[in-house]
Each structure stands twice: as structure tokens, then as C-alpha cells.
Short mmCIF file of C-alpha atoms in Angstrom, two decimals:
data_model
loop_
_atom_site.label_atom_id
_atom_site.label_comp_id
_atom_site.label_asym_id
_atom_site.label_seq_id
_atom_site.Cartn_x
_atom_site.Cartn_y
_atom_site.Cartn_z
CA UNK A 1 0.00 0.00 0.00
CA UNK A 2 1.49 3.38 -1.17
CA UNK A 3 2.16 6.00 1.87
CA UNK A 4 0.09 8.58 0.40
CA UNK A 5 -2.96 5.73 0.49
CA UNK A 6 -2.07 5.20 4.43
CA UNK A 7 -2.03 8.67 5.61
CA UNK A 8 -4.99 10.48 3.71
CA UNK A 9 -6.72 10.66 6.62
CA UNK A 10 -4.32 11.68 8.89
CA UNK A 11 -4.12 14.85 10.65
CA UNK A 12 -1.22 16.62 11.95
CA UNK A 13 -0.65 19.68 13.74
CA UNK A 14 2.82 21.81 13.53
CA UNK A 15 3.60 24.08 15.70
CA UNK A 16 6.15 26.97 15.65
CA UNK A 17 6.98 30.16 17.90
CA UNK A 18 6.87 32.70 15.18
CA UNK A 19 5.06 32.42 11.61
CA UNK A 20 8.26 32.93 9.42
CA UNK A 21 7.81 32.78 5.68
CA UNK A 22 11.93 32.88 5.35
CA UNK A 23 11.76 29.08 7.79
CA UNK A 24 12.73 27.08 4.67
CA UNK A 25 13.02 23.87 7.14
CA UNK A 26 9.68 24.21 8.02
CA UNK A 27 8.58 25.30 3.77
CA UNK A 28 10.36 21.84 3.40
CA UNK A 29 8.76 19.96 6.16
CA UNK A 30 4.88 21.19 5.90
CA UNK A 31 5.38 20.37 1.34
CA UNK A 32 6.59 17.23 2.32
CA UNK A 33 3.64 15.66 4.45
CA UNK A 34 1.45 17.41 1.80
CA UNK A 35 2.55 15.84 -0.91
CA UNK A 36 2.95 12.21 1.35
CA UNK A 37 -1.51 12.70 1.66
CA UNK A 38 -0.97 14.17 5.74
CA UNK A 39 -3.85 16.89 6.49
CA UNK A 40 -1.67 19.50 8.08
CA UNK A 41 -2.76 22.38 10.47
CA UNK A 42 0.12 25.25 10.53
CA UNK A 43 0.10 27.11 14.71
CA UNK A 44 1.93 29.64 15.87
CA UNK A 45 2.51 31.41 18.80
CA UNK A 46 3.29 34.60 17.46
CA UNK A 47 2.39 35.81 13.75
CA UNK A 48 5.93 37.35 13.11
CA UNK A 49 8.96 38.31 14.18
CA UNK A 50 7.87 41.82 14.45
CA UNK A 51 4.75 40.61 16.86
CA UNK A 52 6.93 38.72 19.28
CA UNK A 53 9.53 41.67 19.65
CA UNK A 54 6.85 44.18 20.67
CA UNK A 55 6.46 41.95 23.63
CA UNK A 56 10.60 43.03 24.72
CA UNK A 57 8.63 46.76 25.45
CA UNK A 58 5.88 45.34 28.15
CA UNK A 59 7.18 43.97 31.49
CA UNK A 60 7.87 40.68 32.29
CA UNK A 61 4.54 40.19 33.90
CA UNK A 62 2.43 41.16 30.82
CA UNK A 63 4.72 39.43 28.99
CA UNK A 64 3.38 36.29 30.98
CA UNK A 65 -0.07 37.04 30.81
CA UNK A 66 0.42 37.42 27.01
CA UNK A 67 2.16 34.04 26.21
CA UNK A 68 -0.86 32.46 28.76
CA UNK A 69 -3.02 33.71 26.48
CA UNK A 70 -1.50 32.89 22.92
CA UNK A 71 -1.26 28.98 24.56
CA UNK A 72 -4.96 29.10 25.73
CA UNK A 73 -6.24 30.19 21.92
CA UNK A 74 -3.60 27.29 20.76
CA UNK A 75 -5.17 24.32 22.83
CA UNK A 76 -9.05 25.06 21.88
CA UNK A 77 -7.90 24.96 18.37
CA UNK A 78 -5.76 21.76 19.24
CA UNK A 79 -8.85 20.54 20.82
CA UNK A 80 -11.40 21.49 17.71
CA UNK A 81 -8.76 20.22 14.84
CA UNK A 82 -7.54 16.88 17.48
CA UNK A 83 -4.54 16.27 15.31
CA UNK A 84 -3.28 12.31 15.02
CA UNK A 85 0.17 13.45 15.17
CA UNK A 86 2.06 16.68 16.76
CA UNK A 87 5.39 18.13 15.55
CA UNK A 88 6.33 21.02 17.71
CA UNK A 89 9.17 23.36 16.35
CA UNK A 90 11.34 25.11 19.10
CA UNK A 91 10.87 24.79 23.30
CA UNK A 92 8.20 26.92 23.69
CA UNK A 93 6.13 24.93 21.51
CA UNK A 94 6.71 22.12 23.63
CA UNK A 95 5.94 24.34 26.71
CA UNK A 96 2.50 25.27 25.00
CA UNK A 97 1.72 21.36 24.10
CA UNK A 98 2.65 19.53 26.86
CA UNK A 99 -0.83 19.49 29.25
CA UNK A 100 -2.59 18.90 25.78
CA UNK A 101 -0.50 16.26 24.37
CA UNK A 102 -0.26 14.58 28.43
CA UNK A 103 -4.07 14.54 28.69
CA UNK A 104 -4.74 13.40 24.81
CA UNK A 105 -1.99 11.03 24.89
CA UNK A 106 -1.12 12.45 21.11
CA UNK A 107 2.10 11.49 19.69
CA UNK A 108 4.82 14.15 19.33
CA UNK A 109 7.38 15.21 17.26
CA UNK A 110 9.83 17.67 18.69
CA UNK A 111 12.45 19.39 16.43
CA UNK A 112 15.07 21.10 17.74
CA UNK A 113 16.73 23.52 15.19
CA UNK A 114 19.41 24.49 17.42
CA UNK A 115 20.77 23.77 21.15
CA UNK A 116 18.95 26.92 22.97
CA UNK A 117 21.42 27.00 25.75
CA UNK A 118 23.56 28.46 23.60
CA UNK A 119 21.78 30.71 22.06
CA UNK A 120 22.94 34.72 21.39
CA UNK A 121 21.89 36.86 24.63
CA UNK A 122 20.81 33.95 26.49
CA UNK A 123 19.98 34.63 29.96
CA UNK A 124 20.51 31.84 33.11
CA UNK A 125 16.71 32.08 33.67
CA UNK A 126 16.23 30.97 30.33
CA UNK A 127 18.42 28.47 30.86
CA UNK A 128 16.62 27.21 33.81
CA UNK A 129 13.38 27.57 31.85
CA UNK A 130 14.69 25.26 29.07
CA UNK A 131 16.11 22.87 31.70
CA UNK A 132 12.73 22.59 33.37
CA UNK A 133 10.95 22.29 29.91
CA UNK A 134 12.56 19.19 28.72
CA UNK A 135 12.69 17.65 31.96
CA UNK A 136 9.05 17.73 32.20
CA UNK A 137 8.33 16.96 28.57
CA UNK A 138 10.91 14.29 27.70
CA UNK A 139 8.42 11.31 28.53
CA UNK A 140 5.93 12.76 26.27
CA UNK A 141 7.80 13.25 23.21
CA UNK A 142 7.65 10.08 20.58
CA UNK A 143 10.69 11.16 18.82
CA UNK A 144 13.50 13.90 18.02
CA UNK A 145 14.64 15.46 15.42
CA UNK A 146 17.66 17.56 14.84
CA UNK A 147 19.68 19.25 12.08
CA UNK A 148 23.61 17.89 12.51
CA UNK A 149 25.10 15.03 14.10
CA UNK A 150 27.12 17.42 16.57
CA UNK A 151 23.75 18.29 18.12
CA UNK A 152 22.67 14.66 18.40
CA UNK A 153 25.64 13.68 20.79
CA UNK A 154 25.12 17.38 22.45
CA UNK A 155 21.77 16.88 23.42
CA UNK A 156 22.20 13.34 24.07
CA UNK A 157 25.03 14.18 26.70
CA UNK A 158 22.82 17.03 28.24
CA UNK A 159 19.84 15.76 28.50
CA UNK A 160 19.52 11.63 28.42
CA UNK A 161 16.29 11.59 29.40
CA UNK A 162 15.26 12.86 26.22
CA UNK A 163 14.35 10.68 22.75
CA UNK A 164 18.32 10.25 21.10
CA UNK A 165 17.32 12.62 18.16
CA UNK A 166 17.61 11.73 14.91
CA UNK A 167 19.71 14.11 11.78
CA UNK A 168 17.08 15.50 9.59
CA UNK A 169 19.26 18.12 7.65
CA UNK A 170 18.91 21.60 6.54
CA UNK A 171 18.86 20.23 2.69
CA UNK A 172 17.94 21.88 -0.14
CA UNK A 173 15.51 20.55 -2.95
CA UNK A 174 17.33 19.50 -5.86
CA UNK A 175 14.53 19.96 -8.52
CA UNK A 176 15.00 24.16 -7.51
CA UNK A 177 17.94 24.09 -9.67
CA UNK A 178 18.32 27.50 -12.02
CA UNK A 179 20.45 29.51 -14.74
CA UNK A 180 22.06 32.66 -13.15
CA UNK A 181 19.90 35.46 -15.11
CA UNK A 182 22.29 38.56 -14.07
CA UNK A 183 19.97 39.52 -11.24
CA UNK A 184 22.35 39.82 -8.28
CA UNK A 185 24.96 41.71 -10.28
CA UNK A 186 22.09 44.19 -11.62
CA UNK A 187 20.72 44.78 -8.25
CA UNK A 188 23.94 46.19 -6.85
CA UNK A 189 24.75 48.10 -10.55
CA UNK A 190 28.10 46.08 -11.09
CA UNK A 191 29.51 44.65 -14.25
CA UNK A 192 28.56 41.09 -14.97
CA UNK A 193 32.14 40.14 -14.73
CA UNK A 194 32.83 42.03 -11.10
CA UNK A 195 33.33 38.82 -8.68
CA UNK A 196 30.65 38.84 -5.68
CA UNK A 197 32.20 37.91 -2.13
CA UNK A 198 28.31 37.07 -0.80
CA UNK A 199 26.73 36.94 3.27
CA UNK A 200 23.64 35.62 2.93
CA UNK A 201 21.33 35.38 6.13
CA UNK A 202 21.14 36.50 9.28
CA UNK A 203 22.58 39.79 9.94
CA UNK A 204 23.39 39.54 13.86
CA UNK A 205 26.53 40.10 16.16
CA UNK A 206 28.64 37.66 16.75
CA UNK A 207 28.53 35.31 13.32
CA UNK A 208 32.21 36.85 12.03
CA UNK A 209 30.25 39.78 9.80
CA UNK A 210 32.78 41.97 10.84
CA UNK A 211 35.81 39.82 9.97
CA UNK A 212 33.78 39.51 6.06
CA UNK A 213 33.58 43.84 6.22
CA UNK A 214 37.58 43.48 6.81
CA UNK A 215 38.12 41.15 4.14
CA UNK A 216 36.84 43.11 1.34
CA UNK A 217 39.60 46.46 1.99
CA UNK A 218 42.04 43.48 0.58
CA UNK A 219 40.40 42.09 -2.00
CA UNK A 220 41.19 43.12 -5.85
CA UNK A 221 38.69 46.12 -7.15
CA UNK A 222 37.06 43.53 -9.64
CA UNK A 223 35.73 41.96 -5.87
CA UNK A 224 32.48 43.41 -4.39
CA UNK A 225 31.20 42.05 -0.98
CA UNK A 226 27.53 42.12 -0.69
CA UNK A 227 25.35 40.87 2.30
CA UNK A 228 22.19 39.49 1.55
CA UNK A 229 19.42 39.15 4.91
CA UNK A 230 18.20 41.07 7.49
CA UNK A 231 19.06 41.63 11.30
CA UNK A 232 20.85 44.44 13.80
CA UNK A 233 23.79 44.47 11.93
CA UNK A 234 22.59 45.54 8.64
CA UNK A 235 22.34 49.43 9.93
CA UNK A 236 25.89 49.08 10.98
CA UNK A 237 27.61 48.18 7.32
CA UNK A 238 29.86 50.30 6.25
CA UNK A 239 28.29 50.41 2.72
CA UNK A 240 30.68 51.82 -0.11
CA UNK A 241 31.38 51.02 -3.90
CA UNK A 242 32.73 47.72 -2.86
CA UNK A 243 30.71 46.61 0.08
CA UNK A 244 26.81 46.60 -0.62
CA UNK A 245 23.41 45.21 0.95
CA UNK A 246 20.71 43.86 -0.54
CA UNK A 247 17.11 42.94 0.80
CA UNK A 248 16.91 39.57 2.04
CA UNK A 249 15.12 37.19 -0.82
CA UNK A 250 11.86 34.82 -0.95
CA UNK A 251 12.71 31.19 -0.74
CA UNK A 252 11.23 30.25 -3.99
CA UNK A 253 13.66 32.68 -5.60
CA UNK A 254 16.81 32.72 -3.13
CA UNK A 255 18.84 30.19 -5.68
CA UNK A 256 18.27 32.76 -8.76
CA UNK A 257 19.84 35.58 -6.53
CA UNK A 258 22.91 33.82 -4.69
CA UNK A 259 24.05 31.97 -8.14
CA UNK A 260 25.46 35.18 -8.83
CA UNK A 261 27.90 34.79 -6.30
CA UNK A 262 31.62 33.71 -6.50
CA UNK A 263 31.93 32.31 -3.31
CA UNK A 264 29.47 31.98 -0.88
CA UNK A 265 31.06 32.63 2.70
CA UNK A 266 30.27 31.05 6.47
CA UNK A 267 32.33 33.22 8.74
CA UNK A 268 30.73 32.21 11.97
CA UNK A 269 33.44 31.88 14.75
CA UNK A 270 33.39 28.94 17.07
CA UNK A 271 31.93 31.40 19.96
CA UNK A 272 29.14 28.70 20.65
CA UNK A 273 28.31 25.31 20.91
CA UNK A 274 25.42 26.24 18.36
CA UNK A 275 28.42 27.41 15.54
CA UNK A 276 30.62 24.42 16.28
CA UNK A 277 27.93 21.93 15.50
CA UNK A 278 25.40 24.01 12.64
CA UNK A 279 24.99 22.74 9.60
CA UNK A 280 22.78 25.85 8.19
CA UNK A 281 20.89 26.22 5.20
CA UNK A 282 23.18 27.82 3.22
CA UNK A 283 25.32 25.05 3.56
CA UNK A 284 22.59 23.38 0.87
CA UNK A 285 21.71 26.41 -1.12
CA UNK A 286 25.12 27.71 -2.40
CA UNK A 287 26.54 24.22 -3.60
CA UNK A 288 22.87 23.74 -5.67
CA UNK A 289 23.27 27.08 -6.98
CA UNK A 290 26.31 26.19 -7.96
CA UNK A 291 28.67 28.60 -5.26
CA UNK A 292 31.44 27.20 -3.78
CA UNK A 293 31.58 27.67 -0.12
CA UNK A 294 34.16 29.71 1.98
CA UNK A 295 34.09 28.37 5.90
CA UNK A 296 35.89 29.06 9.04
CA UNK A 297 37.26 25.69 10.41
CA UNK A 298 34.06 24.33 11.95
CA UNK A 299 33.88 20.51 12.57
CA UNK A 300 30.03 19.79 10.97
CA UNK A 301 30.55 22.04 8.45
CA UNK A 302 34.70 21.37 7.61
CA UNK A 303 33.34 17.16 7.17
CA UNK A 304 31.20 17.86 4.59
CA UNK A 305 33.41 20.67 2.55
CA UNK A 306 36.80 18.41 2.65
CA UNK A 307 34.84 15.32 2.17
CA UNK A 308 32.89 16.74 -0.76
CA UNK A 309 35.54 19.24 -1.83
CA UNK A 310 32.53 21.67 -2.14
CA UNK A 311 35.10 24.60 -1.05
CA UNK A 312 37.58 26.44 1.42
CA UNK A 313 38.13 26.46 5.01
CA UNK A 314 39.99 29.09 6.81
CA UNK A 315 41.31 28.51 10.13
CA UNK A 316 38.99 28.82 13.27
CA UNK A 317 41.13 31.88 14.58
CA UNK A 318 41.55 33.59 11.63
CA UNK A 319 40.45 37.05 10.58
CA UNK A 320 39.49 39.10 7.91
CA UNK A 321 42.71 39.02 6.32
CA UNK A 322 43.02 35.64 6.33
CA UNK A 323 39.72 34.91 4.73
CA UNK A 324 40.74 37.62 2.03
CA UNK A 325 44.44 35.45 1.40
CA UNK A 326 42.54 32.03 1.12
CA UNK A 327 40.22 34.14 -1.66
CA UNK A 328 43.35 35.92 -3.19
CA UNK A 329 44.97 32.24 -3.24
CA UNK A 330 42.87 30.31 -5.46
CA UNK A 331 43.06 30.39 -9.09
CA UNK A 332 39.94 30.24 -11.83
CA UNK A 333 40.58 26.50 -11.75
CA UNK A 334 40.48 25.97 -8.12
CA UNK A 335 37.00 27.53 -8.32
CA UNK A 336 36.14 25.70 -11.51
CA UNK A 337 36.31 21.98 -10.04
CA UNK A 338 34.28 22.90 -7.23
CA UNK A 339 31.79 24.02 -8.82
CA UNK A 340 31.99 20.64 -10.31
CA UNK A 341 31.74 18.89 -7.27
CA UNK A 342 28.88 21.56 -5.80
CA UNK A 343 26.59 19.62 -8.96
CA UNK A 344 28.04 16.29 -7.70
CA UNK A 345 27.09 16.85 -4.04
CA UNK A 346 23.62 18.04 -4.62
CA UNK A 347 23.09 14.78 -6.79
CA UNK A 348 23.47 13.08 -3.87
CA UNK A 349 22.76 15.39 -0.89
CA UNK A 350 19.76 17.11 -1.08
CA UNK A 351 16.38 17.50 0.49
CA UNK A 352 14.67 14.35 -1.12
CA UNK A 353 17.21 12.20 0.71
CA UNK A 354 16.28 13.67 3.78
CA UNK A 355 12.79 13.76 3.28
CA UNK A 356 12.53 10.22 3.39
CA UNK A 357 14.00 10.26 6.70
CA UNK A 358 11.96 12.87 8.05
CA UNK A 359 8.70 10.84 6.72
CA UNK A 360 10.04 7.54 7.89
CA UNK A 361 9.72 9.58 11.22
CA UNK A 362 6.64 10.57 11.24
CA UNK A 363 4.78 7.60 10.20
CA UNK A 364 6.66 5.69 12.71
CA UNK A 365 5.29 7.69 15.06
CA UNK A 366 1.72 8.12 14.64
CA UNK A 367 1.00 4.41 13.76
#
């Protein structure tokens, strides 16, 4: 009998914190049990980004009585949809679940996109928070998901009473493959020949943007650096001919804008246990758009370039100069074959692979 035949009938409910239409895990995930014949019911807590940071304005007790509030709506339209299946994205989706999923006995799902602990501005009461979370949730979750194998052994170590999660990566899908149109390089007003040093993503402290603003006073002036993505840091760029920003792009046309790029850089410094083990979505994207990836020395992300030959890795200490000397370094060919091997890799490693996983998963769990 044929999956989609099996699950027709089949409701599941995904929760998130925030309603983010740049969340291309979740795009993936929801298309996926779509297409597999799941009913799916989308909650969030918050509608946006923008929603859940007006909340940082009211005090902490409002603040309270808010997110009270936001999980009372969420369980009466738990209780009118009565889902087969849960998959709960982040901890406070858990936190919003758990008296609903303990009293309907409903199977769960829990994701974990990143270890929280170690998240940027992370307070010891959140800490706390999280610790108390998963302590009181870990019976009721079916099964784990997470996005690298350094986070499986990390949360395994931390917290054992918890499901061992299993890898379901940030992947891209391979049928999203396109022709570079000039796009990029006519956005920023550039010559189709200028080569594009591109950021693409969040624009936050702390992820090495600085070291990539240092870089580009070395590089040649046929080089242009141009960060693509949104985030506190964007008002602090130092924008000039050769350093430029663009708006951060839809996912169904992301590909189209970053194959315009050279190299596609990951400058996050190994300042958290979150760095150390990601395996981000760019990761995916730049190798199927056919960019070859520039990397700090990270150990997730370092086993797949080397092992792939996808791209460079600079070492974990290094600055801006040294990611400019690994750029000035390589010749047309160096660049050439891994391209090569970016069309080789996303043969093989892309999000249909892990979409069987990720379904596998899921109807392990609900049957």
C-alpha cells in the first residue's frame, strides 16, 4: 500500500513560535507531508517576528499574561482540529503542548533547530526555563529530530532523558535548480564580470560579519562584498562602492539571486556550541546554486566541505585578512572543479534524501 494511500486521513498539527515565511526547514517539512496525503494544520505562537519583539517593550509580567493567552487560543484549536500526530518546532512549543498532548496522549514530534542554551543573549533564567521544559516533557515526546550530528551527541550528553534525536538536515531541494539570469549583479549596478564575495542570512553580532567587512579592503577592485538578509547588523555596514546590501530574498527565488555569487562565505566563529555543531541552510543552497563555499574551520561544516571538496576552510582563529588570502589564493581553476563537485554533491545530498527520513519519522510515530 502506497504512503500517500495510508495517511490520507491523517491529521497533523505543527507548531512553531513565530510564523516565518523565510523558515525554509519548516517550507520543506509542511510540502513534504502534503505531498505524502498528511492533512496539516500550521500554529503559531506569534504571527511574526515583528509581533513577538513588541512583547521586549511590556514587562515581564504582561509578557506572561500574554504568552498564557496565545497557549490558551492554541489548545481550543488543538482541541477542535484533534490532530493524530504533533510536531512542535522550538521549546516553547513544547511548553505550549505539553498538558494537551499529556491529557490526549497524542504522539509528538519535537524538532530542535538548534541547542537553545547556547543561544545569542541567552539569559541563566532561560536556561533554567529550558532545563525545566525538557525535563518535564521528555516522557511525552515520541521522537526527536535535529539538524547535525554534533547536536545529536550534544543533546544526548545534556539531557539523556530525552528521545536520542535523529539528523534530519537543513537540505535543499534539488529539482529548484536554475540559470544565473544577471539579477544579483544588476541589483547592486556592477559589471557582470565584477566577482561577488556574498553573506547571505542572518545579519546579527557575533557570526564573524565583521571579519567579512575586513576582508573586502584586501580584496582586488574587480571583488564586491555584498550581504544578503536582514538583522541588527545591517544598519551598521559600512556600505561603499565595494561593500553593498541587498534585501533579504523569498525562498522560492533565493537560488536565482545567490548563483550570482563567486563564493558563498560562512564566517561564523566557534563562539558557541550552536556554531561548532550548525549545519545551516546555506550550507545546501550555495553548492545547488552552484557557489562554492568559503568556511571558518568548523567541525560539521569542515566534514562535509573536505569530504565533498565543495570549497575552502579558513582557520577557526583567523580574521578578515586571512579569509581575504585564502580568496586571493585560489586560481579560476580551483574555483572551476568545485563548482563541479557543488553539482556532484547536490546529486546526492539534497532535500529528497532527507525527506525520506523525516517521513520515515513521522509515520513511525503516529502508527
Amino acid at each position: 500500500m502506497k504512503l500517500r494511500d495510508m495517511t490520507e486521513r491523517i491529521k497533523i498539527a505543527v507548531i512553531v513560535l513565530r510564523n516565518d515565511s523565510r523558515d525554509g526547514r519548516l517550507k520543506r517539512q509542511i510540502s513534504a507531508l502534503e505531498e505524502a496525503g498528511y492533512r496539516i494544520n500550521l500554529q503559531y505562537l506569534f504571527s511574526d517576528n515583528l509581533e513577538r519583539g513588541n512583547l521586549s517593550g511590556l514587562s515581564r509580567f504582561f509578557q506572561i499574561i500574554y504568552f498564557q493567552f496565545r497557549k490558551y487560543l492554541l489548545l481550543i484549536r488543538f482541541f477542535c482540529f484533534s490532530p493524530k500526530l504533533i510536531i512542535a518546532h522550538e521549546p516553547e512549543s513544547l511548553s505550549a503542548i505539553k498538558k494537551y498532548v499529556k491529557y490526549t496522549k497524542t504522539p509528538l514530534i519535537y524538532d530542535a533547530h538548534e541547542f537553545y542554551e547556547e543561544q545569542r543573549g541567552v539569559t541563566l533564567s532561560r536556561i533554567k526555563w529550558l532545563k525545566r521544559t525538557y525535563n518535564e516533557c521528555a516522557n511525552l515526546i515520541t521522537s526527536m529530530i535535529t539538524v547535525s550530528p554534533g547536536l545529536v551527541k550534544l543533546y544526548k550528553n545534556t539531557y539523556p532523558l530525552l528521545p536520542t534525536p535523529k539528523v534530519v538536515c537543513n537540505a535543499a531541494i534539488r529539482d529548484s535548480l536554475v540559470k544565473y539570469d544577471g539579477r544579483l549583479h544588476d541589483e547592486i549596478g556592477v559589471e557582470r564580470s565584477t566577482k561577488i564575495l556574498l553573506y547571505q542570512g542572518g545579519l546579527w553580532e557575533h557570526r564573524g560579519i565583521e571579519d567579512v567587512i575586513s576582508a573586502t579592503k584586501y580584496l582586488p577592485k574587480n571583488w564586491v562584498t555584498v550581504f544578503m538578509g536582514y538583522g541588527t547588523m545591517k544598519k551598521k555596514l559600512p556600505l561603499s562602492q565595494k561593500l553593498r546590501c541587498v534585501e533579504p530574498k523569498s525562498q522560492s527565488e533565493l537560488l536565482s539571486w545567490i548563483s550570482g555569487a563567486t563564493f558563498g562565505v560562512i564566517p561564523y566563529p566557534d563562539n558557541s556550541l550552536n556554531h561548532r555543531y550548525c549545519l545551516p541552510n546555506k550550507l545546501w543552497e550555495f553548492p545547488l546554486a552552484g557557489v562554492p563555499i568559503i568556511s571558518r574551520d568548523l567541525p560539521c561544516i569542515t566534514r562535509i566541505i573536505e569530504k565533498w571538496k565543495i570549497g575552502f576552510v579558513y582557520c577557526r582563529d583567523g580574521d578578515g585578512q586571512t579569509l581575504a588570502n585564502i580568496i586571493l589564493r585560489l586560481t579560476d581553476k580551483d574555483r572551476k572543479l568545485a563548482v563541479e563537485n557543488c553539482n556532484l554533491f547536490s546529486e546526492k545530498e539534497n532535500w529528497e534524501k532527507y525527506k525520506r527520513i523525516f517521513l520515515k519519522i513521522v509515520k513511525k510515530s503516529h502508527l
